[in-house]
Short mmCIF file of C-alpha atoms in Angstrom, two decimals:
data_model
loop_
_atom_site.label_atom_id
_atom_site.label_comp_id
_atom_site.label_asym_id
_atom_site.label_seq_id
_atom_site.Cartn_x
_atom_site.Cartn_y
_atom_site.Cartn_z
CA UNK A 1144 51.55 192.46 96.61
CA UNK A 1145 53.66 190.04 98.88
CA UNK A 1146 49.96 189.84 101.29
CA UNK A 1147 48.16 189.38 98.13
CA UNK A 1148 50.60 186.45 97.35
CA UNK A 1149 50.53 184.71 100.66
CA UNK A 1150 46.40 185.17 100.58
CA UNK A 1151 46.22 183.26 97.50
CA UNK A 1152 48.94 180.39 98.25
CA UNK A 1153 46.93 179.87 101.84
CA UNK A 1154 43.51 179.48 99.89
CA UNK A 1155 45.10 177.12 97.17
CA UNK A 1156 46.06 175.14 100.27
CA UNK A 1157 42.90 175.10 101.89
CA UNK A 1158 40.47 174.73 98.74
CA UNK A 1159 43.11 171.81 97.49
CA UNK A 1160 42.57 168.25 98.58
CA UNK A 1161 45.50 166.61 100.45
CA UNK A 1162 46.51 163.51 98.68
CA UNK A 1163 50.09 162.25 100.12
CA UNK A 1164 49.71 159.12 98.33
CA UNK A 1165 49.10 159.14 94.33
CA UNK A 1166 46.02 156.83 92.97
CA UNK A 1167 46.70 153.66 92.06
CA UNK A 1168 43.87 154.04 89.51
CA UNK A 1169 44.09 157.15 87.97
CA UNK A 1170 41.51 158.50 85.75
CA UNK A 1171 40.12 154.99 85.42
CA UNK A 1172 37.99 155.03 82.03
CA UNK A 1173 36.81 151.64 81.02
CA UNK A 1174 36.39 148.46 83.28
CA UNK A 1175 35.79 144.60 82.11
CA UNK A 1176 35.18 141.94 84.62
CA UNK A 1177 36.32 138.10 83.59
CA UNK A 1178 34.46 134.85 84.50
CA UNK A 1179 36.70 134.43 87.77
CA UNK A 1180 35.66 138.29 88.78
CA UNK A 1181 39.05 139.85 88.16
CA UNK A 1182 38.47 143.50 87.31
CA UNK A 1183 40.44 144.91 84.42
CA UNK A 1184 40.36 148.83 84.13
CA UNK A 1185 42.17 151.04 81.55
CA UNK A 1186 43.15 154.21 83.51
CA UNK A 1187 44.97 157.41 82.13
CA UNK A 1188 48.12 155.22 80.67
CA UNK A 1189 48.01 151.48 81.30
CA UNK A 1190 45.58 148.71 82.44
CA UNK A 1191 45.27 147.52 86.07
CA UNK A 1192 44.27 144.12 87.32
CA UNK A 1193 41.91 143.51 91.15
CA UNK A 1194 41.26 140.43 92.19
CA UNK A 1195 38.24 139.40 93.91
CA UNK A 1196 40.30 140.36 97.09
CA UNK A 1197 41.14 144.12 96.17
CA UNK A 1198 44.91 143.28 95.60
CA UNK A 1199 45.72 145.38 92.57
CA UNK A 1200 48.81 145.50 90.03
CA UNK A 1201 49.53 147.70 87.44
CA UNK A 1202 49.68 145.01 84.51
CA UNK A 1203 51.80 147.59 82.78
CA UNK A 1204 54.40 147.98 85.08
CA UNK A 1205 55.29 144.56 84.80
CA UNK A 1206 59.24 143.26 84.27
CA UNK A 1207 59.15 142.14 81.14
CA UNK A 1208 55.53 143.47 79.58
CA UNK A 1209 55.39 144.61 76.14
CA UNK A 1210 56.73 148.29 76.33
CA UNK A 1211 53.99 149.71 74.36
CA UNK A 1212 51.47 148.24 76.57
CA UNK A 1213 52.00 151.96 78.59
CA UNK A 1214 49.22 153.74 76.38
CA UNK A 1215 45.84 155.01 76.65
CA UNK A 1216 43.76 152.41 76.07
CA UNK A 1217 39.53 152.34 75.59
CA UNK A 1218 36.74 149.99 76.09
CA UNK A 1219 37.86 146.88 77.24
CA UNK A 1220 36.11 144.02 76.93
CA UNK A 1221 36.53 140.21 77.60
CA UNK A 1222 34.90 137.44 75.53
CA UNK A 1223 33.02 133.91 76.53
CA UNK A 1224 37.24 132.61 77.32
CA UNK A 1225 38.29 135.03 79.12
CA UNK A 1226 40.63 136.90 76.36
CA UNK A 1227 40.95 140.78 76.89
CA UNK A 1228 40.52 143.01 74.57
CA UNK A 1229 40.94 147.41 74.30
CA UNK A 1230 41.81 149.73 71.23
CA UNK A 1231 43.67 152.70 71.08
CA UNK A 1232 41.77 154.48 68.20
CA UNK A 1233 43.53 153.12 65.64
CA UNK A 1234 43.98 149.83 66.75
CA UNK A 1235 42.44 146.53 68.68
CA UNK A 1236 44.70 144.64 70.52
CA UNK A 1237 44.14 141.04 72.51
CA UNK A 1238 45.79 140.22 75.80
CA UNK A 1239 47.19 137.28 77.08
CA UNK A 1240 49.11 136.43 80.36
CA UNK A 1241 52.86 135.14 80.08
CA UNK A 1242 54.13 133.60 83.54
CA UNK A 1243 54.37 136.11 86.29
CA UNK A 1244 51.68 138.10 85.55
CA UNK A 1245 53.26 139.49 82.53
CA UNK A 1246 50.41 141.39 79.88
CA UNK A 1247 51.54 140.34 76.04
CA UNK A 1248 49.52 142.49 73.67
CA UNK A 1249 49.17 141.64 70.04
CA UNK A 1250 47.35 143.16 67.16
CA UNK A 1251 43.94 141.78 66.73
CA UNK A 1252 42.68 144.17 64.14
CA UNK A 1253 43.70 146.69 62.35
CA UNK A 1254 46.72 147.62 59.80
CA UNK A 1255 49.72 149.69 61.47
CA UNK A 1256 49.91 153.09 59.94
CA UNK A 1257 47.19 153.14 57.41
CA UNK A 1258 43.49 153.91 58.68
CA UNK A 1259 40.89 152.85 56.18
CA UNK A 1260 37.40 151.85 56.36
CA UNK A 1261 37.98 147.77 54.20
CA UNK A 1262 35.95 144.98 55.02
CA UNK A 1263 36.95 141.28 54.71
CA UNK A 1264 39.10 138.83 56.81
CA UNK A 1265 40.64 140.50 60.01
CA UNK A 1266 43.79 140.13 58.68
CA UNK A 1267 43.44 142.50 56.11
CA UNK A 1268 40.60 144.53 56.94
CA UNK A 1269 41.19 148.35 57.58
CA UNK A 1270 39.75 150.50 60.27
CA UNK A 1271 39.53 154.10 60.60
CA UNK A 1272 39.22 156.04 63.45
CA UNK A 1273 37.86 153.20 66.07
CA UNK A 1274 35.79 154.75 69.26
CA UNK A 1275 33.11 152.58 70.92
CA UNK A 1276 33.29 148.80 71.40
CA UNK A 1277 31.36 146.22 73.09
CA UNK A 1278 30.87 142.51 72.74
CA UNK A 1279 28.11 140.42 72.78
CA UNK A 1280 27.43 136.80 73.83
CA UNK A 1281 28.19 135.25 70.97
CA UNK A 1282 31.75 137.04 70.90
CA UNK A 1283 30.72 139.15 68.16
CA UNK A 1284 32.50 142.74 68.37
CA UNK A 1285 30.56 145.54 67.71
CA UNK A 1286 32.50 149.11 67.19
CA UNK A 1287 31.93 152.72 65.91
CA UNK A 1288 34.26 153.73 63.26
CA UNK A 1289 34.96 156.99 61.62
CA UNK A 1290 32.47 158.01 58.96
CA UNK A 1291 34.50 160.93 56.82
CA UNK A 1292 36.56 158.57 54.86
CA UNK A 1293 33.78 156.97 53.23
CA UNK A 1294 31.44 160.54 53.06
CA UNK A 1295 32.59 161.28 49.47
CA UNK A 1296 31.77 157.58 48.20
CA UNK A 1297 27.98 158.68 48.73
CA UNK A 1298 27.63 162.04 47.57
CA UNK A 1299 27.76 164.53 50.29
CA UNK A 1300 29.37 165.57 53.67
CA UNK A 1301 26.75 165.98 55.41
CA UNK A 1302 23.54 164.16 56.65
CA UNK A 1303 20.44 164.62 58.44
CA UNK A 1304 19.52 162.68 61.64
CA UNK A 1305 16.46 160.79 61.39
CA UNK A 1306 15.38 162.25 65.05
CA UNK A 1307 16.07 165.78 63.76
CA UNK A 1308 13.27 166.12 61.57
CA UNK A 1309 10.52 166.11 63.92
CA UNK A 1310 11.68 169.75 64.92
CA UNK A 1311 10.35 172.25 61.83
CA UNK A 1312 12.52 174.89 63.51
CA UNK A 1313 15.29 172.66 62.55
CA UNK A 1314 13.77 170.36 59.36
CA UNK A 1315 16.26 170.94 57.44
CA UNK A 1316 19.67 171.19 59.33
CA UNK A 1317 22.61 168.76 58.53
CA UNK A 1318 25.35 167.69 60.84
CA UNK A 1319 28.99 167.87 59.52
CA UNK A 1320 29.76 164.41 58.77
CA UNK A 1321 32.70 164.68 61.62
CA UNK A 1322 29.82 163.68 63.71
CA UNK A 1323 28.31 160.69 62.58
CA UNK A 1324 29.96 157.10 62.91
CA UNK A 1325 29.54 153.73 60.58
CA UNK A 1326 28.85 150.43 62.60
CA UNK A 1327 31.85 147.67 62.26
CA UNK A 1328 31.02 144.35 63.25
CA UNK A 1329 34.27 141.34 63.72
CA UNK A 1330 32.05 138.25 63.80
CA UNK A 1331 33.99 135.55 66.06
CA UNK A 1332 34.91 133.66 62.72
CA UNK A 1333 36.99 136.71 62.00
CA UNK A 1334 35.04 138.21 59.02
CA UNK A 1335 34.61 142.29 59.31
CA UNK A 1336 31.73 144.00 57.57
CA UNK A 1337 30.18 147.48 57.78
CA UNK A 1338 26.63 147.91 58.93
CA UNK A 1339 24.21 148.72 55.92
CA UNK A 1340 20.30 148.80 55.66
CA UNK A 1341 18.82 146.26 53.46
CA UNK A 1342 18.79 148.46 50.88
CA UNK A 1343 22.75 149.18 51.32
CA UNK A 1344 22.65 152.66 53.34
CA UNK A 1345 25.02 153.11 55.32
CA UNK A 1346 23.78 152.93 59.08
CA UNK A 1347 24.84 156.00 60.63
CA UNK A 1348 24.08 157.16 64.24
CA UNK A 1349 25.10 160.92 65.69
CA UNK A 1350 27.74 161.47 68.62
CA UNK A 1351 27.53 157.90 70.26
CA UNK A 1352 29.37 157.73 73.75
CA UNK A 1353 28.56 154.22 74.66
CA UNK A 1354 27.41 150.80 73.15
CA UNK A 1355 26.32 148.00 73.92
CA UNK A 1356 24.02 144.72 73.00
CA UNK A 1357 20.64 143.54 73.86
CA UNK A 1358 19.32 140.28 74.70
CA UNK A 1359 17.76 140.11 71.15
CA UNK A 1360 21.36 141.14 69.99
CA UNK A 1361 20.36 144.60 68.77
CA UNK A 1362 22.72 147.62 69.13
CA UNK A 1363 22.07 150.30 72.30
CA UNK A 1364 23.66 153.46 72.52
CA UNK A 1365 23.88 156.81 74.12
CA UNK A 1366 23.76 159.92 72.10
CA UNK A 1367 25.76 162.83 73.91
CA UNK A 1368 26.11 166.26 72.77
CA UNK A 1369 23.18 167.24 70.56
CA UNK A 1370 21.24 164.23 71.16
CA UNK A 1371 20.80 163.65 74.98
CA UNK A 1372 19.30 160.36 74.30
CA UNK A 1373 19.12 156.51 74.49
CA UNK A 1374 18.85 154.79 71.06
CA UNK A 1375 17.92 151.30 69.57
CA UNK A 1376 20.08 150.27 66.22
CA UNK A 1377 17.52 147.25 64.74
CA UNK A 1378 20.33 145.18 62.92
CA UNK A 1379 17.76 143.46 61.04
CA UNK A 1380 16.37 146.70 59.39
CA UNK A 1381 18.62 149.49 59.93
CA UNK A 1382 16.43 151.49 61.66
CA UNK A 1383 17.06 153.76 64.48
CA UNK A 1384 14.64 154.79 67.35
CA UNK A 1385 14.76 156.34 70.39
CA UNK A 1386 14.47 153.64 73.88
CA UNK A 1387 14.74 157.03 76.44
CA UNK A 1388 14.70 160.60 76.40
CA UNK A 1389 13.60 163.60 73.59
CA UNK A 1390 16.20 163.63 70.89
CA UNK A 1391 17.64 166.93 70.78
CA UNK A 1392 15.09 168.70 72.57
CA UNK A 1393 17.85 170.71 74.36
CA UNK A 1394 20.96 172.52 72.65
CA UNK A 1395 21.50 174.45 75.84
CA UNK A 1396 20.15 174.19 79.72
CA UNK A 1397 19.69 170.54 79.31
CA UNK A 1398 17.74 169.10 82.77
CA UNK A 1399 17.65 165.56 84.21
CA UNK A 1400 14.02 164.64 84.39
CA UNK A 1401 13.02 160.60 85.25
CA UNK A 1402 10.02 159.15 84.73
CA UNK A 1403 8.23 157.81 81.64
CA UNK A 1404 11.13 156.79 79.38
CA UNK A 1405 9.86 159.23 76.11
CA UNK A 1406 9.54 161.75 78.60
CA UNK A 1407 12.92 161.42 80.73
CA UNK A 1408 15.54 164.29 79.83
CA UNK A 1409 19.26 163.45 79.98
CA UNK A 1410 22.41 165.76 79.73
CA UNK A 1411 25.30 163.59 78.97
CA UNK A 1412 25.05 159.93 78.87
CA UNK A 1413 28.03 158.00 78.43
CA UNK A 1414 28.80 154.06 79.20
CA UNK A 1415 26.20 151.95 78.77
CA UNK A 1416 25.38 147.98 79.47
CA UNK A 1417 22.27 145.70 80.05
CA UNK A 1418 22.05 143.07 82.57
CA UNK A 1419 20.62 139.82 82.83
CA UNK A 1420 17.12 141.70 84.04
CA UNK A 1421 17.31 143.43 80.36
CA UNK A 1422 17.47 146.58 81.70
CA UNK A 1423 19.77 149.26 80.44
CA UNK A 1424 22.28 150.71 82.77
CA UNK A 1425 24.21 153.57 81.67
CA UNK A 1426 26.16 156.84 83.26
CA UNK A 1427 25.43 160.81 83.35
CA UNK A 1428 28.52 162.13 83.63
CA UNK A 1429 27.75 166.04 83.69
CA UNK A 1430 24.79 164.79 86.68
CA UNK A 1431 27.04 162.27 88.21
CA UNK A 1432 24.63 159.34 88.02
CA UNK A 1433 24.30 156.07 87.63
CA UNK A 1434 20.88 155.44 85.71
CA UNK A 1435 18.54 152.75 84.76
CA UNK A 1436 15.68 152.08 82.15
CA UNK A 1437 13.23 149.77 83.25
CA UNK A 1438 9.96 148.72 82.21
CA UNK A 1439 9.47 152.17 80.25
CA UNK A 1440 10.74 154.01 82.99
CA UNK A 1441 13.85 156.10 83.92
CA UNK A 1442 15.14 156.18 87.73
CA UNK A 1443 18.69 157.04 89.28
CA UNK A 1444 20.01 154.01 90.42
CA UNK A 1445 22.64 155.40 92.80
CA UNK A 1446 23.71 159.51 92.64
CA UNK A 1447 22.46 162.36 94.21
CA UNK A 1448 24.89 165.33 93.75
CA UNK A 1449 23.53 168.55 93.41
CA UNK A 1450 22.85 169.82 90.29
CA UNK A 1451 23.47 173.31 89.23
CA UNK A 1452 21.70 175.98 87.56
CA UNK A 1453 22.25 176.62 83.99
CA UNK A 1454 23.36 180.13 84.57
CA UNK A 1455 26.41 177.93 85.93
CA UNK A 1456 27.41 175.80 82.68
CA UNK A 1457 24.77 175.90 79.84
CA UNK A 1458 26.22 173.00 78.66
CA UNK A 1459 24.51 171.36 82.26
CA UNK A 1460 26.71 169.79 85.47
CA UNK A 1461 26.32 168.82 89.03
CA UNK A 1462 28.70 169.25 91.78
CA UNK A 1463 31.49 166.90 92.12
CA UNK A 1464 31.43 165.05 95.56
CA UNK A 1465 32.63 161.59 97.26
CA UNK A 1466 30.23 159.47 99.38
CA UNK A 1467 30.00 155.88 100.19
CA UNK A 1468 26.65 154.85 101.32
CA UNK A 1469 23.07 154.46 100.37
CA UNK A 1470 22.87 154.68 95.94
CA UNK A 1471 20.59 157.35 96.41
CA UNK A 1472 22.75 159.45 98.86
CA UNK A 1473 25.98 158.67 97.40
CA UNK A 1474 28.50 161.14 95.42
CA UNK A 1475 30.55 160.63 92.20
CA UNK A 1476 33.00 162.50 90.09
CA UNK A 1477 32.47 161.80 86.06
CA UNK A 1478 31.14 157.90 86.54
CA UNK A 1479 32.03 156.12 83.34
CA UNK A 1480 32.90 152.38 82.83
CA UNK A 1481 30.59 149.52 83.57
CA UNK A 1482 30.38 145.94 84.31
CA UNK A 1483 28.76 143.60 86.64
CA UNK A 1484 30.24 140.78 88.44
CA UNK A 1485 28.84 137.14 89.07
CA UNK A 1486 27.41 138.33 92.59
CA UNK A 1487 25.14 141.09 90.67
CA UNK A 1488 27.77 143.76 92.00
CA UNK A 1489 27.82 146.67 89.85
CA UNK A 1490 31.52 147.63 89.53
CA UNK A 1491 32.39 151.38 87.97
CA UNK A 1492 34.69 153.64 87.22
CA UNK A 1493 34.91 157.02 89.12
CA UNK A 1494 36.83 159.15 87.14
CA UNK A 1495 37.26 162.23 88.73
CA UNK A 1496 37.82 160.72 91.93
CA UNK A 1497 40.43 158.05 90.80
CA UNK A 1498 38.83 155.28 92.42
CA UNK A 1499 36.69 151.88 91.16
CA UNK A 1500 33.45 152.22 92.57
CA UNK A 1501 31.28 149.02 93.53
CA UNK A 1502 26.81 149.32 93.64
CA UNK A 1503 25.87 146.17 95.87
CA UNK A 1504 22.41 144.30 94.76
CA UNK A 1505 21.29 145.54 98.12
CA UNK A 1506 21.45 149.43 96.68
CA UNK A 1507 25.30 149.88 98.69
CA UNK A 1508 27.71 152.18 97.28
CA UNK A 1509 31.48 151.21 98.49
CA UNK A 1510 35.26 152.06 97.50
CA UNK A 1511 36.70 148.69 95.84
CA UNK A 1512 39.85 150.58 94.72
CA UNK A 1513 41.58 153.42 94.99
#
């Protein structure tokens, strides 16, 4: 027993990697970049500030910083003047900088201890279960909210996903309405409304895992889970189409497949953004890629870890790895927030490797943080 003992200690040692000094970013989630380049990423309990010139500091570990600032915070994002902004799932709060590099959070939205889905003026409007958030150029605020406290107002629980129906196998299955989400928008005059057709249905998109805006100021999104897909929300009409992949074409074995962009195959996308090129940029995490739509088309942008069989995970994965270099040779560990910088620098999150990951215009992968 004592042999079997030492055996397995000696290959914990060996198959474990060495890490003498903790992360300074760990599990790094979202990531917002400011008008001066300062990168601002929530990791596992906090937020952490890099300047153009890699210095870091944990902005909640700060003398004097609001003691609940210590939290898990998601999706930050930073408006035309520089204000900083993250929720925690219940709440939205907006950062500003006392003297010595102090972070002062304050409630932007929300009410303390009672979730609700109420429209009106931010200071009274109620929020339910808040997930996804992005901002667009006119400082409008975009977020998913939690759809089940509004379900019973219309009738039913359950609902069936527009993309759904073009399967007859599956015509006539409903997702749980756990699954779906309502649109909230905070206009920058303060006002918060709920996203409706023009003939007052509610607007209701299945497991989103990422938002964002387009140029025209239309809603993009990434449908995980059963969907495996990039989506288009048309604010003007409601409607909701596909921009990449086959809408739940695959519940199980899902592949990664570029190309044309109704033809591409996805297995998890998460974050997503567009740049100034319109393109859409988002992550795979289960592939460990960074990917781009294009002119119709789907390409890895920077990724190449190997991805397994499905006899391995049927839920789809690729091995984890590490590797500066070339996009196209480097190696990521759950890639997930997004933002560029005013040089065209692609700046990430690496999750599973604790470290902020920066894509060069010039297709160079480096380590900005770690």
């Amino acid at each position: 027993m004592k042999y079997f003992l030492l055996f397995a200690a000696l290959a914990f040692a060996v198959n474990s990697p060495a890490q003498t000094v903790p992360s300074r970013v760990p599990e790094p989630q979202s990531v917002a970049i400011d008008s001066k380049d300062n990168v601002f990423v929530a990791i596992k309990y906090g937020i952490v500030k890099i300047t153009p010139d890699g210095t870091l500091t944990n902005l909640t570990k700060v003398a004097g910083t609001n003691a609940d600032m210590d939290r898990h915070w998601s999706n930050l994002i930073i408006d035309s003047k520089d204000n900083l902004y993250a929720n925690d799932g219940k709440l939205i709060y907006k950062f500003a900088f006392a003297p010595g590099n102090k972070l002062v959070g304050t409630i932007f939205a929300g009410q303390q201890w009672s979730y609700k889905l109420e429209d009106g003026p931010i200071a009274t409007a109620g929020f339910n279960t808040i997930n996804q958030m992005t901002i667009d150029k006119n400082d409008n605020i975009y977020l998913t909210d939690g759809y089940d406290k509004i379900k019973d107002a219309i009738g039913t629980s359950f609902v069936t996903d527009p993309f759904y129906l073009n399967d007859p196998a599956k015509k006539y299955v409903k997702y749980p309405a756990r699954f779906y989400s309502v649109i909230r928008k905070i206009s920058a005059a303060g006002m918060v409304s709920t996203l409706k057709t023009p003939d007052g249905k509610y607007i209701l998109p299945n497991a989103v895992n990422g938002i964002t805006t387009d140029s025209d100021g239309n809603i993009i999104y990434s449908a995980n889970g059963f969907g495996r897909f990039i989506g288009k929300i048309d604010l003007t009409t409601g409607a909701l189409t596909s921009v990449a992949g086959q809408p739940y074409k695959q519940e199980w074995c899902p592949v990664y497949t570029q190309g044309e962009s109704s033809k591409a195959e996805f297995v998890s996308p998460e974050n997503i953004i567009t740049n100034k090129k319109g393109e859409i940029i988002f992550t795979d995490e289960r592939v460990n890629r960074i990917i781009r739509i294009a002119g119709g088309k789907v390409s890895t942008l920077a990724g190449n870890n190997i991805i397994d069989p499905c006899s391995q995970n049927i839920g789809g994965r690729s091995q984890e790895g590490y590797l500066d270099g070339k996009a196209l040779s480097a190696l990521f560990s759950t890639p997930r927030g997004l933002a560029y910088d005013s040089k065209g620098n692609l700046v990430f999150a690496d999750t599973g490797n604790h470290s902020i990951r920066k894509l060069s215009p010039d297709g160079m992968v480096t380590t900005f943080a770690k």
